[in-house]
Amino acid sequence: MKAYNFHSLLRLSKEISHCLKSSKTVRPLMCQRCYSSLNNKLLSARSSLVLIDNLNKSAKNKPVEKSLTNNRQLSSNKQSSFTNHQPSRTYSQQKDGYRSKVYGLVDDFSNPIDRIQSFVDKPIISEENYMFKPTEENIRSAQKLFIPGHGNKIQFLKSALMEEHLPVYDLPEIAFIGRSNVGKSSLISILLSQTDVMVRTSKSPGHTKLLNFFQIGKHFTLVDMPGYGFNMPKHYSGSVERFLASRKKVCRTFMIIDGVDGVSRHDVTCLNMLEDFQIPYVIVLTKIDKAKPATLLKSFMSALKYQQQTTHCFSQPFLVSSMSGEGIPQLQAFIGYVTGNLAVHGM
Ligand code: GDP
């Protein structure tokens, strides 16, 4: 998108709108190509306006330039322990929350469940099931786990396929499972956004063919697993199912579901598999930045419906966006809790 300034955009948009409103007189005078180009300009100007407007609203009177310069720029020559992985991150964790180029400042301490609850009168989840409520202090402690430093080396460990190639260590593991392209790698990428570790993400489904291990100091490891569904690797059951069946240190599997599409047929198969393996897991709805409140509510309710029929699924689904960072601090706190690195009151 071109770098327009706000006032010139506004003027441009008004001028083009005016022209198009009188299109009955303008259109016959223009060839189709010129007319389409004018129309495209208007669409681009409008989307830029929406973007700038969102930035202004979210930055809450802070100058936009400041938010942008505060963002962490990943330089391409940074040492990467995972070759070929593209930097996809445009956000940074600030003292007061995540800051994204597009979405502005995201509050660290509120749970996105409360945001969708505000659209409906009835409670969308019972108090009994909505049990993971970390304090601000819990969230700050959990965030520290994901910041590299002395004694907290965060690194890409290895990619593996067969059981004999899996890394050996005595750390709890968190496994990320979900359909191809649902956003598993992006989620790990934002969790590790304070580090130099690069996690490859892709627009085309099925790029993660191996199990990728990321070590978080002496605390735990995160495992990105190949996706199921479209372009599923032939070795899927040999690698993923073997991994889940054999690893004793998997303390929680994060079942990633698209927040826009809700629970799919493939997801139900995966939920059944996790139930069969009797592995404790939790549903994480991702891409919530893309879902309108009504869609997100529908996806959330569909996740709850399935959760209620299960035995090993944690009662409270998590909602996250790897683009805006919303819900990420809550998830970091949950990871801290399930790996035994964080005590949370009431749990
Ligand atoms: P994976 O195959 O499950 O590892 O999926 P990826 O992490 O590679 O993501 C697939 C696509 O979804 C990429 O184009 C990402 O940019 C996009 N994506 C992932 N998470 C989000 C999110 O939270 N919001 C939005 N808007 N897009 C996302």
CSV table of C-alpha atoms and ligand atoms in Angstrom, one decimal:
chain,number,residue,atom,x,y,z
A,1,MET,CA,0.0,0.0,0.0
A,2,LYS,CA,1.3,3.5,-0.9
A,3,ALA,CA,2.4,5.7,2.0
A,4,TYR,CA,-0.2,8.4,1.8
A,5,ASN,CA,-0.5,10.9,4.6
A,6,PHE,CA,-3.9,11.2,6.3
A,7,HIS,CA,-5.0,14.5,4.8
A,8,SER,CA,-4.0,13.8,1.3
A,9,LEU,CA,-5.8,10.4,1.6
A,10,LEU,CA,-8.9,12.1,2.8
A,11,ARG,CA,-8.9,14.6,0.0
A,12,LEU,CA,-8.2,11.9,-2.6
A,13,SER,CA,-11.0,9.7,-1.3
A,14,LYS,CA,-13.5,12.6,-1.3
A,15,GLU,CA,-12.5,13.6,-4.8
A,16,ILE,CA,-12.8,10.1,-6.2
A,17,SER,CA,-16.0,9.5,-4.3
A,18,HIS,CA,-17.4,12.7,-5.8
A,19,CYS,CA,-16.4,11.5,-9.3
A,20,LEU,CA,-17.9,8.1,-8.9
A,21,LYS,CA,-21.1,9.4,-7.4
A,22,SER,CA,-21.6,11.3,-10.7
A,23,SER,CA,-20.5,8.2,-12.6
A,24,LYS,CA,-23.5,8.6,-15.0
A,25,THR,CA,-21.8,11.6,-16.4
A,26,VAL,CA,-18.2,10.5,-15.8
A,27,ARG,CA,-18.3,6.9,-16.9
A,28,PRO,CA,-19.4,7.5,-20.5
A,29,LEU,CA,-16.5,9.9,-20.9
A,30,MET,CA,-13.9,7.4,-19.7
A,31,CYS,CA,-12.5,4.3,-21.2
A,32,GLN,CA,-13.0,1.1,-19.1
A,33,ARG,CA,-9.3,1.0,-18.1
A,34,CYS,CA,-9.3,4.5,-16.7
A,35,TYR,CA,-12.6,3.9,-14.9
A,36,SER,CA,-11.2,0.7,-13.3
A,37,SER,CA,-8.0,2.4,-12.3
A,38,LEU,CA,-10.0,5.2,-10.7
A,39,ASN,CA,-12.2,2.7,-8.9
A,40,ASN,CA,-9.1,0.8,-7.7
A,41,LYS,CA,-7.6,4.0,-6.4
A,42,LEU,CA,-10.8,4.7,-4.4
A,43,LEU,CA,-10.8,1.2,-2.9
A,44,SER,CA,-7.1,1.5,-1.9
A,45,ALA,CA,-7.7,5.0,-0.5
A,46,ARG,CA,-10.7,3.7,1.5
A,47,SER,CA,-8.8,0.8,3.0
A,48,SER,CA,-5.9,3.1,3.9
A,49,LEU,CA,-8.3,5.4,5.6
A,50,VAL,CA,-9.8,2.5,7.6
A,51,LEU,CA,-6.3,1.4,8.6
A,52,ILE,CA,-5.2,4.8,9.7
A,53,ASP,CA,-8.4,5.3,11.6
A,54,ASN,CA,-7.9,2.0,13.4
A,55,LEU,CA,-4.3,2.9,14.2
A,56,ASN,CA,-5.4,6.3,15.5
A,57,LYS,CA,-8.1,4.9,17.7
A,58,SER,CA,-6.0,2.1,19.2
A,59,ALA,CA,-3.0,4.3,19.8
A,60,LYS,CA,-5.2,6.3,22.1
A,61,ASN,CA,-3.8,9.8,21.4
A,62,LYS,CA,-0.3,8.5,21.1
A,63,PRO,CA,1.3,9.6,17.9
A,64,VAL,CA,1.2,6.9,15.3
A,65,GLU,CA,4.8,7.5,14.3
A,66,LYS,CA,5.9,6.7,17.9
A,67,SER,CA,4.0,3.4,17.8
A,68,LEU,CA,5.6,2.4,14.6
A,69,THR,CA,9.1,3.2,15.6
A,70,ASN,CA,8.6,1.3,18.8
A,71,ASN,CA,8.0,-1.8,16.8
A,72,ARG,CA,10.6,-4.4,16.8
A,73,GLN,CA,12.2,-4.6,13.4
A,74,LEU,CA,13.6,-8.0,12.7
A,75,SER,CA,16.8,-7.5,10.7
A,76,SER,CA,17.4,-10.2,8.1
A,77,ASN,CA,21.0,-10.6,9.1
A,78,LYS,CA,20.1,-11.7,12.7
A,79,GLN,CA,21.4,-15.1,13.6
A,80,SER,CA,18.8,-17.7,13.0
A,81,SER,CA,18.9,-21.2,14.4
A,82,PHE,CA,16.3,-22.2,11.9
A,83,THR,CA,17.4,-21.7,8.4
A,84,ASN,CA,15.0,-20.7,5.7
A,85,HIS,CA,12.5,-19.4,8.2
A,86,GLN,CA,11.0,-16.1,7.3
A,87,PRO,CA,10.6,-13.3,9.8
A,88,SER,CA,6.8,-12.7,9.9
A,89,ARG,CA,6.6,-10.6,13.0
A,90,THR,CA,5.7,-7.0,13.1
A,91,TYR,CA,4.8,-6.6,16.8
A,92,SER,CA,6.7,-6.1,20.0
A,93,GLN,CA,5.9,-6.8,23.6
A,94,GLN,CA,5.9,-3.5,25.4
A,95,LYS,CA,5.7,-2.7,29.1
A,96,ASP,CA,2.0,-2.1,28.8
A,97,GLY,CA,1.0,-4.7,26.2
A,98,TYR,CA,1.6,-6.0,22.7
A,99,ARG,CA,2.0,-3.3,20.0
A,100,SER,CA,1.2,-4.2,16.5
A,101,LYS,CA,1.7,-2.1,13.4
A,102,VAL,CA,-1.9,-2.6,12.2
A,103,TYR,CA,-3.8,-3.1,15.5
A,104,GLY,CA,-2.1,-0.7,17.8
A,105,LEU,CA,-1.7,-1.5,21.4
A,106,VAL,CA,-3.3,-4.7,22.7
A,107,ASP,CA,-4.1,-4.9,26.4
A,108,ASP,CA,-2.1,-7.7,28.0
A,109,PHE,CA,-4.4,-8.3,30.9
A,110,SER,CA,-7.8,-8.7,29.5
A,111,ASN,CA,-9.1,-12.0,28.2
A,112,PRO,CA,-10.7,-11.9,24.7
A,113,ILE,CA,-13.5,-14.0,26.1
A,114,ASP,CA,-14.6,-10.9,28.0
A,115,ARG,CA,-14.6,-8.9,24.8
A,116,ILE,CA,-17.0,-11.3,23.1
A,117,GLN,CA,-19.1,-11.6,26.3
A,118,SER,CA,-19.8,-7.9,26.1
A,119,PHE,CA,-21.8,-8.5,22.9
A,120,VAL,CA,-24.3,-10.9,24.6
A,121,ASP,CA,-26.4,-10.8,27.7
A,122,LYS,CA,-26.2,-14.4,28.8
A,123,PRO,CA,-22.9,-15.8,30.1
A,124,ILE,CA,-21.1,-17.6,27.2
A,125,ILE,CA,-19.1,-19.7,29.6
A,126,SER,CA,-20.0,-20.7,33.1
A,127,GLU,CA,-17.9,-19.4,36.0
A,128,GLU,CA,-17.0,-22.9,36.9
A,129,ASN,CA,-15.5,-23.6,33.4
A,130,TYR,CA,-13.9,-20.1,33.1
A,131,MET,CA,-11.4,-21.0,35.7
A,132,PHE,CA,-8.0,-19.8,34.4
A,133,LYS,CA,-7.8,-16.2,35.5
A,134,PRO,CA,-4.2,-15.1,35.9
A,135,THR,CA,-3.4,-11.9,37.7
A,136,GLU,CA,-1.4,-9.1,36.2
A,137,GLU,CA,1.6,-10.3,38.3
A,138,ASN,CA,1.1,-13.9,36.9
A,139,ILE,CA,1.1,-12.6,33.4
A,140,ARG,CA,4.2,-10.5,33.9
A,141,SER,CA,6.0,-13.5,35.4
A,142,ALA,CA,4.9,-15.8,32.5
A,143,GLN,CA,6.1,-13.2,29.9
A,144,LYS,CA,9.6,-13.4,31.5
A,145,LEU,CA,9.8,-17.1,30.6
A,146,PHE,CA,9.7,-16.1,26.9
A,147,ILE,CA,12.4,-13.5,27.2
A,148,PRO,CA,16.0,-14.7,26.5
A,149,GLY,CA,18.7,-13.8,29.0
A,150,HIS,CA,21.4,-15.3,31.2
A,151,GLY,CA,20.3,-18.7,32.2
A,152,ASN,CA,17.3,-18.6,29.8
A,153,LYS,CA,18.5,-19.7,26.4
A,154,ILE,CA,15.6,-19.8,23.9
A,155,GLN,CA,16.5,-21.7,20.8
A,156,PHE,CA,15.4,-23.8,17.9
A,157,LEU,CA,16.5,-27.3,18.8
A,158,LYS,CA,15.9,-29.5,15.9
A,159,SER,CA,13.4,-30.9,13.3
A,160,ALA,CA,12.7,-34.6,13.5
A,161,LEU,CA,10.5,-37.1,11.8
A,162,MET,CA,11.1,-40.5,13.1
A,163,GLU,CA,10.9,-41.6,16.8
A,164,GLU,CA,14.6,-42.3,16.8
A,165,HIS,CA,15.4,-38.7,15.8
A,166,LEU,CA,13.4,-37.0,18.5
A,167,PRO,CA,15.5,-34.9,20.9
A,168,VAL,CA,16.2,-36.4,24.3
A,169,TYR,CA,15.9,-34.1,27.4
A,170,ASP,CA,14.1,-34.0,30.6
A,171,LEU,CA,11.8,-31.0,30.0
A,172,PRO,CA,8.0,-30.8,29.8
A,173,GLU,CA,6.7,-30.5,26.2
A,174,ILE,CA,3.8,-28.4,24.8
A,175,ALA,CA,2.7,-29.7,21.4
A,176,PHE,CA,0.8,-27.6,18.9
A,177,ILE,CA,-1.6,-29.6,16.7
A,178,GLY,CA,-4.1,-28.4,14.1
A,179,ARG,CA,-5.0,-28.5,10.5
A,180,SER,CA,-2.6,-27.2,7.8
A,181,ASN,CA,-2.5,-23.4,7.6
A,182,VAL,CA,-4.5,-22.9,10.8
A,183,GLY,CA,-1.7,-20.8,12.3
A,184,LYS,CA,0.4,-23.1,14.5
A,185,SER,CA,3.7,-21.7,13.3
A,186,SER,CA,2.5,-18.1,13.6
A,187,LEU,CA,1.4,-18.8,17.1
A,188,ILE,CA,4.8,-20.2,18.1
A,189,SER,CA,6.4,-17.2,16.3
A,190,ILE,CA,4.5,-14.7,18.3
A,191,LEU,CA,5.2,-16.6,21.6
A,192,LEU,CA,8.9,-16.3,20.7
A,193,SER,CA,8.7,-12.8,19.4
A,194,GLN,CA,11.2,-11.5,22.0
A,195,THR,CA,13.9,-13.9,20.7
A,196,ASP,CA,15.9,-14.2,17.5
A,197,VAL,CA,14.4,-17.6,16.8
A,198,MET,CA,12.7,-17.6,13.5
A,199,VAL,CA,9.7,-19.8,12.9
A,200,ARG,CA,8.7,-20.4,9.3
A,201,THR,CA,5.1,-19.6,8.4
A,202,SER,CA,3.5,-19.9,5.0
A,203,LYS,CA,0.4,-18.9,3.0
A,204,SER,CA,0.3,-22.3,1.4
A,205,PRO,CA,-1.0,-25.2,3.5
A,206,GLY,CA,1.2,-28.1,4.4
A,207,HIS,CA,4.6,-26.5,4.6
A,208,THR,CA,5.3,-28.0,8.1
A,209,LYS,CA,6.2,-31.6,7.3
A,210,LEU,CA,8.4,-32.3,10.4
A,211,LEU,CA,8.1,-31.9,14.1
A,212,ASN,CA,10.0,-28.8,15.1
A,213,PHE,CA,11.3,-28.4,18.6
A,214,PHE,CA,11.9,-25.1,20.4
A,215,GLN,CA,13.6,-25.0,23.7
A,216,ILE,CA,12.6,-22.4,26.3
A,217,GLY,CA,15.5,-22.3,28.6
A,218,LYS,CA,15.4,-24.9,31.3
A,219,HIS,CA,11.6,-24.6,31.5
A,220,PHE,CA,10.0,-26.5,28.6
A,221,THR,CA,9.9,-27.1,24.9
A,222,LEU,CA,7.3,-26.1,22.3
A,223,VAL,CA,6.7,-28.6,19.5
A,224,ASP,CA,5.2,-27.5,16.1
A,225,MET,CA,3.7,-30.5,14.5
A,226,PRO,CA,2.8,-31.1,10.8
A,227,GLY,CA,-0.8,-30.1,10.0
A,228,TYR,CA,-3.6,-32.4,9.0
A,229,GLY,CA,-6.1,-31.9,6.2
A,230,PHE,CA,-5.0,-30.4,2.9
A,231,ASN,CA,-1.5,-31.6,1.7
A,232,MET,CA,-1.1,-33.7,4.8
A,233,PRO,CA,2.3,-35.6,4.8
A,234,LYS,CA,2.0,-39.3,4.2
A,235,HIS,CA,4.0,-39.9,7.3
A,236,TYR,CA,1.4,-38.0,9.5
A,237,SER,CA,0.2,-41.0,11.5
A,238,GLY,CA,3.8,-42.4,11.7
A,239,SER,CA,5.2,-39.1,13.1
A,240,VAL,CA,2.5,-37.2,14.9
A,241,GLU,CA,0.5,-40.1,16.3
A,242,ARG,CA,3.7,-41.9,17.3
A,243,PHE,CA,5.0,-38.8,19.0
A,244,LEU,CA,1.7,-38.4,21.0
A,245,ALA,CA,1.6,-42.1,21.9
A,246,SER,CA,5.2,-42.4,23.0
A,247,ARG,CA,6.3,-39.1,24.6
A,248,LYS,CA,5.9,-39.2,28.3
A,249,LYS,CA,6.7,-35.5,28.9
A,250,VAL,CA,3.9,-34.0,26.7
A,251,CYS,CA,2.1,-32.1,29.5
A,252,ARG,CA,-0.5,-30.4,27.3
A,253,THR,CA,-1.4,-30.5,23.6
A,254,PHE,CA,-2.7,-27.2,22.2
A,255,MET,CA,-5.4,-28.0,19.7
A,256,ILE,CA,-5.4,-25.0,17.3
A,257,ILE,CA,-8.7,-24.2,15.6
A,258,ASP,CA,-9.6,-21.4,13.2
A,259,GLY,CA,-11.5,-18.7,15.0
A,260,VAL,CA,-13.3,-17.8,11.7
A,261,ASP,CA,-14.2,-21.3,10.5
A,262,GLY,CA,-14.9,-22.9,13.9
A,263,VAL,CA,-14.5,-26.6,14.5
A,264,SER,CA,-14.2,-28.5,11.2
A,265,ARG,CA,-14.7,-32.2,10.3
A,266,HIS,CA,-10.9,-32.7,10.4
A,267,ASP,CA,-10.7,-31.1,13.8
A,268,VAL,CA,-13.4,-33.5,15.2
A,269,THR,CA,-11.2,-36.4,14.0
A,270,CYS,CA,-8.2,-34.9,15.8
A,271,LEU,CA,-10.2,-34.2,19.0
A,272,ASN,CA,-11.3,-37.9,18.9
A,273,MET,CA,-7.6,-38.9,18.5
A,274,LEU,CA,-6.5,-36.9,21.5
A,275,GLU,CA,-9.3,-38.4,23.5
A,276,ASP,CA,-8.2,-41.9,22.5
A,277,PHE,CA,-4.6,-41.1,23.5
A,278,GLN,CA,-5.9,-39.7,26.8
A,279,ILE,CA,-3.6,-36.7,26.5
A,280,PRO,CA,-4.7,-33.5,28.3
A,281,TYR,CA,-5.3,-30.8,25.7
A,282,VAL,CA,-6.8,-27.4,25.4
A,283,ILE,CA,-8.7,-25.7,22.5
A,284,VAL,CA,-7.1,-22.5,21.2
A,285,LEU,CA,-9.1,-20.5,18.7
A,286,THR,CA,-6.7,-18.5,16.5
A,287,LYS,CA,-7.0,-15.7,13.9
A,288,ILE,CA,-9.6,-13.9,16.1
A,289,ASP,CA,-8.5,-10.6,14.6
A,290,LYS,CA,-10.1,-11.8,11.3
A,291,ALA,CA,-13.4,-12.9,12.9
A,292,LYS,CA,-16.4,-10.5,13.4
A,293,PRO,CA,-17.8,-10.7,16.9
A,294,ALA,CA,-20.8,-12.8,15.8
A,295,THR,CA,-18.5,-15.3,13.9
A,296,LEU,CA,-16.1,-15.5,16.8
A,297,LEU,CA,-19.0,-16.2,19.2
A,298,LYS,CA,-20.3,-18.9,16.9
A,299,SER,CA,-16.8,-20.5,16.7
A,300,PHE,CA,-16.4,-20.2,20.5
A,301,MET,CA,-19.7,-21.9,21.1
A,302,SER,CA,-18.9,-24.7,18.7
A,303,ALA,CA,-15.6,-25.3,20.5
A,304,LEU,CA,-17.4,-25.3,23.8
A,305,LYS,CA,-20.0,-27.8,22.5
A,306,TYR,CA,-17.3,-30.2,21.5
A,307,GLN,CA,-15.3,-29.6,24.7
A,308,GLN,CA,-18.4,-30.6,26.8
A,309,GLN,CA,-18.4,-34.0,25.1
A,310,THR,CA,-14.8,-34.7,26.0
A,311,THR,CA,-13.0,-36.0,29.0
A,312,HIS,CA,-9.4,-34.7,28.5
A,313,CYS,CA,-10.1,-31.2,27.2
A,314,PHE,CA,-9.5,-28.2,29.4
A,315,SER,CA,-12.9,-26.5,30.1
A,316,GLN,CA,-11.8,-23.1,29.0
A,317,PRO,CA,-10.9,-22.5,25.3
A,318,PHE,CA,-8.3,-19.8,24.6
A,319,LEU,CA,-8.8,-17.1,22.0
A,320,VAL,CA,-5.7,-15.6,20.3
A,321,SER,CA,-4.5,-13.6,17.4
A,322,SER,CA,-0.9,-14.0,16.1
A,323,MET,CA,-1.4,-10.8,14.2
A,324,SER,CA,-2.6,-8.4,16.9
A,325,GLY,CA,-1.2,-10.3,19.9
A,326,GLU,CA,-4.6,-10.4,21.6
A,327,GLY,CA,-4.8,-13.3,24.1
A,328,ILE,CA,-1.1,-14.2,23.8
A,329,PRO,CA,-0.2,-13.1,27.3
A,330,GLN,CA,-3.0,-15.3,28.7
A,331,LEU,CA,-1.7,-18.2,26.7
A,332,GLN,CA,1.8,-17.6,27.9
A,333,ALA,CA,0.5,-17.7,31.5
A,334,PHE,CA,-1.3,-20.9,30.8
A,335,ILE,CA,1.9,-22.5,29.4
A,336,GLY,CA,3.8,-21.3,32.4
A,337,TYR,CA,1.1,-22.9,34.6
A,338,VAL,CA,0.8,-26.3,32.9
A,339,THR,CA,4.6,-26.7,32.7
A,340,GLY,CA,4.9,-26.1,36.4
A,341,ASN,CA,6.7,-22.7,36.1
A,342,LEU,CA,3.8,-20.5,37.4
A,343,ALA,CA,1.5,-20.8,40.3
A,344,VAL,CA,-1.9,-19.3,39.6
A,345,HIS,CA,-4.4,-18.7,42.3
A,346,GLY,CA,-7.5,-20.8,42.2
A,347,MET,CA,-5.9,-23.5,40.0
B,1,GDP,P1,0.4,-23.5,10.0
B,1,GDP,O1,0.4,-24.3,8.7
B,1,GDP,O2,-0.7,-24.0,10.9
B,1,GDP,O3,1.8,-23.5,10.7
B,1,GDP,O4,0.0,-22.0,9.7
B,1,GDP,P2,0.9,-20.7,9.6
B,1,GDP,O5,1.3,-20.3,10.9
B,1,GDP,O6,2.0,-20.9,8.5
B,1,GDP,O7,-0.2,-19.6,9.1
B,1,GDP,C1,-0.9,-19.8,7.9
B,1,GDP,C2,-1.4,-18.5,7.4
B,1,GDP,O8,-2.3,-17.9,8.3
B,1,GDP,C3,-0.3,-17.4,7.2
B,1,GDP,O9,-0.6,-16.7,6.0
B,1,GDP,C4,-0.4,-16.6,8.4
B,1,GDP,O10,0.0,-15.2,8.2
B,1,GDP,C5,-1.9,-16.6,8.7
B,1,GDP,N1,-2.2,-16.4,10.1
B,1,GDP,C6,-1.7,-17.2,11.1
B,1,GDP,N2,-2.2,-16.8,12.3
B,1,GDP,C7,-3.0,-15.7,12.1
B,1,GDP,C8,-3.8,-14.8,12.9
B,1,GDP,O11,-3.9,-14.9,14.1
B,1,GDP,N3,-4.5,-13.8,12.2
B,1,GDP,C9,-4.4,-13.7,10.9
B,1,GDP,N4,-5.1,-12.7,10.4
B,1,GDP,N5,-3.7,-14.5,10.1
B,1,GDP,C10,-3.0,-15.5,10.7
